[in-house]
mmCIF file of C-alpha atoms in Angstrom:
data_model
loop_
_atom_site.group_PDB
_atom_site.id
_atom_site.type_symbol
_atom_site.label_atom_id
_atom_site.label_comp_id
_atom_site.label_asym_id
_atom_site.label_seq_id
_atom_site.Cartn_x
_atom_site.Cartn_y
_atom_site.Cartn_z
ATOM 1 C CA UNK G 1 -12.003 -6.992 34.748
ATOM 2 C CA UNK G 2 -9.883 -8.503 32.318
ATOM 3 C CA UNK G 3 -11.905 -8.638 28.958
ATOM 4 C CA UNK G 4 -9.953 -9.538 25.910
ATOM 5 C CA UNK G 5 -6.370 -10.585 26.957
ATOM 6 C CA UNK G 6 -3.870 -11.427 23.988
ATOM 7 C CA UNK G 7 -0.195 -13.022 24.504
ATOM 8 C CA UNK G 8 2.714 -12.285 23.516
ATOM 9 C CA UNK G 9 2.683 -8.457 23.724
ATOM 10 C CA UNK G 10 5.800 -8.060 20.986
ATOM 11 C CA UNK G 11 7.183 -10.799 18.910
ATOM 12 C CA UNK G 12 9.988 -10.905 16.488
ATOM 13 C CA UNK G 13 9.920 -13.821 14.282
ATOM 14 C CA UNK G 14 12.684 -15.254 11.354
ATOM 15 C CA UNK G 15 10.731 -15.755 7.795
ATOM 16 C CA UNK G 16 9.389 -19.060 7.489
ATOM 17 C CA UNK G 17 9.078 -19.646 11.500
ATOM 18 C CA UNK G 18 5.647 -20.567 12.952
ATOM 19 C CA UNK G 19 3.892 -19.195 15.809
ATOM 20 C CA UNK G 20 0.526 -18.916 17.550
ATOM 21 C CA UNK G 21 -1.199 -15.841 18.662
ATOM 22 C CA UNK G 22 -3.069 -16.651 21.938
ATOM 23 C CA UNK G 23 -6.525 -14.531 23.165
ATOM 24 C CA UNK G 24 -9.059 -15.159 25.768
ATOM 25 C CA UNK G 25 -12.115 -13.128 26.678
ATOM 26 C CA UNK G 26 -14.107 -13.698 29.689
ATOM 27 C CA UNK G 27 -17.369 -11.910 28.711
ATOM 28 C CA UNK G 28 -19.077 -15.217 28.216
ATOM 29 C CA UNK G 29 -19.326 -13.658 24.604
ATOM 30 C CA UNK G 30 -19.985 -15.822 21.634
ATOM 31 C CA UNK G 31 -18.121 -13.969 18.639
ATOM 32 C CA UNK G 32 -14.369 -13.397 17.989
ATOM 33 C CA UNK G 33 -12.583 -11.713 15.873
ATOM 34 C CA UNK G 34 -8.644 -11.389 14.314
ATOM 35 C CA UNK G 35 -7.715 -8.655 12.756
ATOM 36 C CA UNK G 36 -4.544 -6.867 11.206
ATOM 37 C CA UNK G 37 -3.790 -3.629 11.461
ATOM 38 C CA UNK G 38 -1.426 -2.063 8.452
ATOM 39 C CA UNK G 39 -0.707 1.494 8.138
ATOM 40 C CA UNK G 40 -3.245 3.845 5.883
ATOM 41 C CA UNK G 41 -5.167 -0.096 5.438
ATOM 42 C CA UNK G 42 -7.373 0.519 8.808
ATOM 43 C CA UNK G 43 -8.323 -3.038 10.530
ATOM 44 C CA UNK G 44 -8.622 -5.777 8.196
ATOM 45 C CA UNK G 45 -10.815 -9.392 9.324
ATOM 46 C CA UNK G 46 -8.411 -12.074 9.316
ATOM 47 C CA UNK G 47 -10.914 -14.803 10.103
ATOM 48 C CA UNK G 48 -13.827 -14.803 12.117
ATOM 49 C CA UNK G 49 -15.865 -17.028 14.484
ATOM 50 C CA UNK G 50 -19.616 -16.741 15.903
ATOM 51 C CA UNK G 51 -19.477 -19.783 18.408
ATOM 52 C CA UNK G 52 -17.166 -22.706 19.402
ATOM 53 C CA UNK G 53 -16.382 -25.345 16.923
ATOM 54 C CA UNK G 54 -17.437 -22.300 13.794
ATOM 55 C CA UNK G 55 -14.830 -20.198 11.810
ATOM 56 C CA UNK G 56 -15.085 -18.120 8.769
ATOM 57 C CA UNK G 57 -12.370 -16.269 6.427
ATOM 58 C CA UNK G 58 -12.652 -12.854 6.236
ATOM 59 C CA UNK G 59 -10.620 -10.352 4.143
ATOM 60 C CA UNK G 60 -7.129 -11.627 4.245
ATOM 61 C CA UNK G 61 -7.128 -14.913 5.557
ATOM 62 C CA UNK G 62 -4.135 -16.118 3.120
ATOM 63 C CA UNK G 63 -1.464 -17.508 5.611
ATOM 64 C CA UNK G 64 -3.380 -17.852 8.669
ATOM 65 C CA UNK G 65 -5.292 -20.622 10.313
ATOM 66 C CA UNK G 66 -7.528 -20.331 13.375
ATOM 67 C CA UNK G 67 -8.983 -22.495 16.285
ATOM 68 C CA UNK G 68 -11.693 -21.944 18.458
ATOM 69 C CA UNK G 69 -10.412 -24.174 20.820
ATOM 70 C CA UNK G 70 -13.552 -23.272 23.418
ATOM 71 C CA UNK G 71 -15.902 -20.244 23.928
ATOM 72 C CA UNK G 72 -13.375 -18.199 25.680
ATOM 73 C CA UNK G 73 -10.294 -18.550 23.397
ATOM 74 C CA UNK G 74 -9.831 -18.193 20.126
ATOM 75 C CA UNK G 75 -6.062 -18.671 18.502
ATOM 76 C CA UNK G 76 -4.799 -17.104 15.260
ATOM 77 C CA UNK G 77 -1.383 -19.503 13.713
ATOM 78 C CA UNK G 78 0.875 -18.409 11.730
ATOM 79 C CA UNK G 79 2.393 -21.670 9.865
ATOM 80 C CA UNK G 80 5.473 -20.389 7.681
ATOM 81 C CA UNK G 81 5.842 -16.700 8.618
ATOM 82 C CA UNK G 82 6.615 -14.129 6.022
ATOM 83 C CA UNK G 83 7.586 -10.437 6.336
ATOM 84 C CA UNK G 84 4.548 -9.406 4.744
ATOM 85 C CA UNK G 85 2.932 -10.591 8.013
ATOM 86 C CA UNK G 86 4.549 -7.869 9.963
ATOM 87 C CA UNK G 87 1.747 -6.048 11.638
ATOM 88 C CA UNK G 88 0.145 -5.170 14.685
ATOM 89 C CA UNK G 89 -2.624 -8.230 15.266
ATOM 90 C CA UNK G 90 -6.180 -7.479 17.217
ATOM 91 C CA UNK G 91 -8.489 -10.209 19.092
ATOM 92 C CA UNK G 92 -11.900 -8.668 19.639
ATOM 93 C CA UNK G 93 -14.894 -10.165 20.837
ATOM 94 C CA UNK G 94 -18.249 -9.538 21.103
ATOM 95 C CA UNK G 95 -22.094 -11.166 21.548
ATOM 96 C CA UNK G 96 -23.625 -12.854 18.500
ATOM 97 C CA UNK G 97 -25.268 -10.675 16.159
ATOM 98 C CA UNK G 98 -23.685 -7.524 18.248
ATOM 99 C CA UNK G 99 -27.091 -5.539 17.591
ATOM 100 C CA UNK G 100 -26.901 -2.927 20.675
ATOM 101 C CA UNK G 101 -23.574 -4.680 21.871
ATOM 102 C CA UNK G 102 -19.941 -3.441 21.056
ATOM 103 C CA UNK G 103 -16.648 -5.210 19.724
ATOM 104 C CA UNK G 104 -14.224 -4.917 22.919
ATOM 105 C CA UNK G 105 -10.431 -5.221 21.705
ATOM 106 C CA UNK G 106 -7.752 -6.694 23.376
ATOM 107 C CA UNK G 107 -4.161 -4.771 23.691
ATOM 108 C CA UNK G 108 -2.760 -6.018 20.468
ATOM 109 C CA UNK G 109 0.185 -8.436 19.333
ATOM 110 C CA UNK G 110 2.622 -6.341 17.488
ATOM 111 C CA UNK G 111 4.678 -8.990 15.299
ATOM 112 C CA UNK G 112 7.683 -8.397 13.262
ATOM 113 C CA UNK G 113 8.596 -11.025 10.832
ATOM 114 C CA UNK G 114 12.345 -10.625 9.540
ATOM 115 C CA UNK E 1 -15.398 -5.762 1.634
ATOM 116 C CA UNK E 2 -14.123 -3.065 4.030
ATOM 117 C CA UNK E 3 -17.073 0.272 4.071
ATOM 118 C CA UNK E 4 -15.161 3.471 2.461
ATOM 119 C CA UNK E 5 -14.156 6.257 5.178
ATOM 120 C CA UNK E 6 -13.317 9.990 3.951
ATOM 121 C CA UNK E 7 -11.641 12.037 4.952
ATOM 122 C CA UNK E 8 -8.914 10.177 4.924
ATOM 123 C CA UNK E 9 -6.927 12.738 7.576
ATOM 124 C CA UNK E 10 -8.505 16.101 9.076
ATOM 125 C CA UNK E 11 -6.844 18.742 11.462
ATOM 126 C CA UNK E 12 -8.624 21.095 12.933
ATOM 127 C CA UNK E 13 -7.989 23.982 15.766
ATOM 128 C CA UNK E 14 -9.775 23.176 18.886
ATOM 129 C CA UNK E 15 -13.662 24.330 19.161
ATOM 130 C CA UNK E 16 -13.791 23.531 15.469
ATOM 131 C CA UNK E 17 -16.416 20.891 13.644
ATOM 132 C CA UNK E 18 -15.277 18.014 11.778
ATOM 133 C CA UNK E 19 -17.609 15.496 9.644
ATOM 134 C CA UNK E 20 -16.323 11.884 9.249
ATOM 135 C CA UNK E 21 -18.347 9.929 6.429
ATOM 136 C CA UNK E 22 -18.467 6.088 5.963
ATOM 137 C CA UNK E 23 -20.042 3.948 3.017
ATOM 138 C CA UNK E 24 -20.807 0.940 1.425
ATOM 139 C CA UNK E 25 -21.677 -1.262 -0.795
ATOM 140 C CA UNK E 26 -23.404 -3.511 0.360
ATOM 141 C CA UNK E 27 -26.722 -4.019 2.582
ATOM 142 C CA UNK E 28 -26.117 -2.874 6.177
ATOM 143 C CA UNK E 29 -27.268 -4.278 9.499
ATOM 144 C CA UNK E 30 -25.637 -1.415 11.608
ATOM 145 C CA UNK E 31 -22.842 0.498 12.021
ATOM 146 C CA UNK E 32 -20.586 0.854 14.731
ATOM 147 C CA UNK E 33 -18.162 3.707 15.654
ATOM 148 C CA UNK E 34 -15.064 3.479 17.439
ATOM 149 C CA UNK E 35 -11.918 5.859 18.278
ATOM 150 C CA UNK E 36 -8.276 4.703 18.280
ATOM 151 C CA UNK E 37 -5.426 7.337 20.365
ATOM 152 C CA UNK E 38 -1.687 5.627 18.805
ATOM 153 C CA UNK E 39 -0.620 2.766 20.380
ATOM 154 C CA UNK E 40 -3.988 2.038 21.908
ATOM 155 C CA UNK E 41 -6.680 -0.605 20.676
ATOM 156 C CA UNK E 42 -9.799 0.796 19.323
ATOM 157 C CA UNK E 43 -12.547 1.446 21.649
ATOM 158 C CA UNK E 44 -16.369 1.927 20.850
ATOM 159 C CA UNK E 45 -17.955 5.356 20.745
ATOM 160 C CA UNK E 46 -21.814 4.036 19.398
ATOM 161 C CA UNK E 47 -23.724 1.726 16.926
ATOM 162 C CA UNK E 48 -26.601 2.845 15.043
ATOM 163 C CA UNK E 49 -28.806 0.107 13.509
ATOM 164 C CA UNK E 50 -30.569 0.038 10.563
ATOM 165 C CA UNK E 51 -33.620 2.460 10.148
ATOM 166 C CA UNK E 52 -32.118 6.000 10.449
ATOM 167 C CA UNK E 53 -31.384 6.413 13.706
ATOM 168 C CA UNK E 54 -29.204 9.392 14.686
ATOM 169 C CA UNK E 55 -27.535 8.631 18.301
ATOM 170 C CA UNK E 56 -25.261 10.939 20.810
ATOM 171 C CA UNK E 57 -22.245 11.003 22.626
ATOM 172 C CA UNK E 58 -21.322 13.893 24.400
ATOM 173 C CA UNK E 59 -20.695 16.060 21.637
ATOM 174 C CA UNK E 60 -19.892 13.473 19.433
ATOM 175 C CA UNK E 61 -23.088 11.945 17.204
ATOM 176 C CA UNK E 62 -23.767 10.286 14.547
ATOM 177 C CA UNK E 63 -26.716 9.232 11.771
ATOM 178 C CA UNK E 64 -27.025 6.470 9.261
ATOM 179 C CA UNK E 65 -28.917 6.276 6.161
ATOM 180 C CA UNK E 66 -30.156 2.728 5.573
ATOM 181 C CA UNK E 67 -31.398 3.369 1.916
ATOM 182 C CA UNK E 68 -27.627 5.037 1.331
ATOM 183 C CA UNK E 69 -25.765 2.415 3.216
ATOM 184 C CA UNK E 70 -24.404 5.646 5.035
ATOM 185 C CA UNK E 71 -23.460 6.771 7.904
ATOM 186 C CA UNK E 72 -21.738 9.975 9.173
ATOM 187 C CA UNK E 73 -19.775 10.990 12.496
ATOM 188 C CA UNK E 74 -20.461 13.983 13.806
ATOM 189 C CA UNK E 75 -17.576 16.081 16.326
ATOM 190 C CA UNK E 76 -18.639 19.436 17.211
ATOM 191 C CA UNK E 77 -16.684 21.672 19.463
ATOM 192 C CA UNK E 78 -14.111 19.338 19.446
ATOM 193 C CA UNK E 79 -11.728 19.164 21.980
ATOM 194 C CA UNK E 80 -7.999 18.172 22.594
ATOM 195 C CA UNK E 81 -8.869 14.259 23.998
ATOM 196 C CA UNK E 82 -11.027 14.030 20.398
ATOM 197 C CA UNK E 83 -7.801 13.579 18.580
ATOM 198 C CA UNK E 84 -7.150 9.944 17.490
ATOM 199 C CA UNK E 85 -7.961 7.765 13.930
ATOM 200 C CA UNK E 86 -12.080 7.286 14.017
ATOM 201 C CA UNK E 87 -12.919 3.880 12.390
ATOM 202 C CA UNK E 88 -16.772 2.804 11.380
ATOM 203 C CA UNK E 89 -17.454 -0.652 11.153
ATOM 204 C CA UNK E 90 -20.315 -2.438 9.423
ATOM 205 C CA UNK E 91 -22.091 -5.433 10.052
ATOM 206 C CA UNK E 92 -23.370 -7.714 6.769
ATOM 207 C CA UNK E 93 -24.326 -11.119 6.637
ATOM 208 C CA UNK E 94 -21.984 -13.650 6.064
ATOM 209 C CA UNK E 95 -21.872 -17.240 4.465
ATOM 210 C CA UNK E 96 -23.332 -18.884 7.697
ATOM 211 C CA UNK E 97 -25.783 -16.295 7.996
ATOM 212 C CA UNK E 98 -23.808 -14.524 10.496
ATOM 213 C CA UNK E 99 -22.638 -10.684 11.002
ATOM 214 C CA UNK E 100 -19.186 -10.281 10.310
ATOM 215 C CA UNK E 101 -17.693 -6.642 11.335
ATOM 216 C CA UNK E 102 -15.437 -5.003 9.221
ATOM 217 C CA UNK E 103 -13.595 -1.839 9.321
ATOM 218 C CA UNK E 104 -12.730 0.367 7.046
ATOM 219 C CA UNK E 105 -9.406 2.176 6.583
ATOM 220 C CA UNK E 106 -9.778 4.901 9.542
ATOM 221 C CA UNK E 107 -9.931 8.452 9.610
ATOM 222 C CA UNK E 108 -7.020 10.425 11.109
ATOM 223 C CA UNK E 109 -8.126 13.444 13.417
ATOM 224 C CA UNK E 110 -5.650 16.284 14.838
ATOM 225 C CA UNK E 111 -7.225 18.510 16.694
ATOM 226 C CA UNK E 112 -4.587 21.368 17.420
ATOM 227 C CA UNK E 113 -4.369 23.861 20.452
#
């Protein structure tokens, strides 16, 4: 059982460099999530997206851009990287309107931006 | 907005009690609970929804207070494995009419031998 599966593990990335954070569920579920995680800031909503083809900012979006390319994978794009993007970066997914259902987190994408 | 978690950081000796609190400002639609060990992703202990349930977990439970937009973690007894940073979530309705969940900033448990 695979659940949420994010790629690359570890990246290190120059400042302004652009990259895309990959993550596929296979719970047929139709919301996903990004979030960053910051130490003593907990897990912030990057953007957010309750079905194909639908997005929505969250907290922090600044810097980011998303695609839900189809129901199973949602990407998270970093356009001109900057070191105040170094974090550890979460996919989760879970069913629309997750009454009674959980979030279920991939491993995490732990990028450092120098 | 992210739902406001105290105590920030608790240690206790093993067998102890710990209470973890969570609120916000806003109008909930649940809450959710989940338990992160360093290095790990988060994973889900319960959700309560709105109306005042109180759910279990083991020894781990939890209540929320719809009219309070509160909820609180309950760890009694608490064991070794219970150490780890506790994070609620909340669900509120966003621009598309949609439930977005957001953290807040995590509380850190050490339970000590």
């Amino acid at each position: 059982n695979a659940g949420v599966t994010q790629t690359p593990k570890f990246q290190v990335l120059k400042t302004g460099q652009s990259m895309t954070l990959q993550c596929a569920q296979d719970m047929n579920h139709n919301s996903m999530y990004w979030y960053r995680q910051d130490p003593g800031m907990g897990l912030r909503l990057i953007y957010y997206s309750a079905s194909e083809g639908t997005t929505d900012k969250g907290e922090v979006p600044n810097g980011y851009n998303v695609s839900r390319l189809n129901k199973r994978e949602f990407s998270l794009r970093l356009e001109s990287a900057a070191p105040s993007q170094t974090s550890v970066y979460f996919c989760a997914s879970s069913e629309y309107r997750t009454v009674n259902t959980e979030a279920f987190f991939g491993q995490g994408t732990r990028l450092t931006v120098v | 907005q992210q739902p406001v978690q105290s105590p920030q950081a608790v240690i206790l000796r093993e067998g102890e009690d710990a209470v973890i609190n969570c609120s916000s400002s806003k109008a909930l639609y649940s809450v959710h609970w989940y338990r992160q060990k360093h290095g790990e992703a988060p994973v889900f202990l319960m959700i309560l929804l709105k109306g005042g349930e109180q759910k279990g977990h083991e020894k781990i439970s939890a209540s929320f207070n719809e009219k309070k937009q509160q909820s609180s973690l309950y760890l009694t007894a608490s064991q070794l494995s219970y150490s780890g940073t506790y994070f609620c979530g909340t669900e509120i309705v966003s621009n598309f009419g949609n439930e977005k969940l957001t953290f807040g900033t995590g509380t850190r448990l050490t339970i000590i031998p």
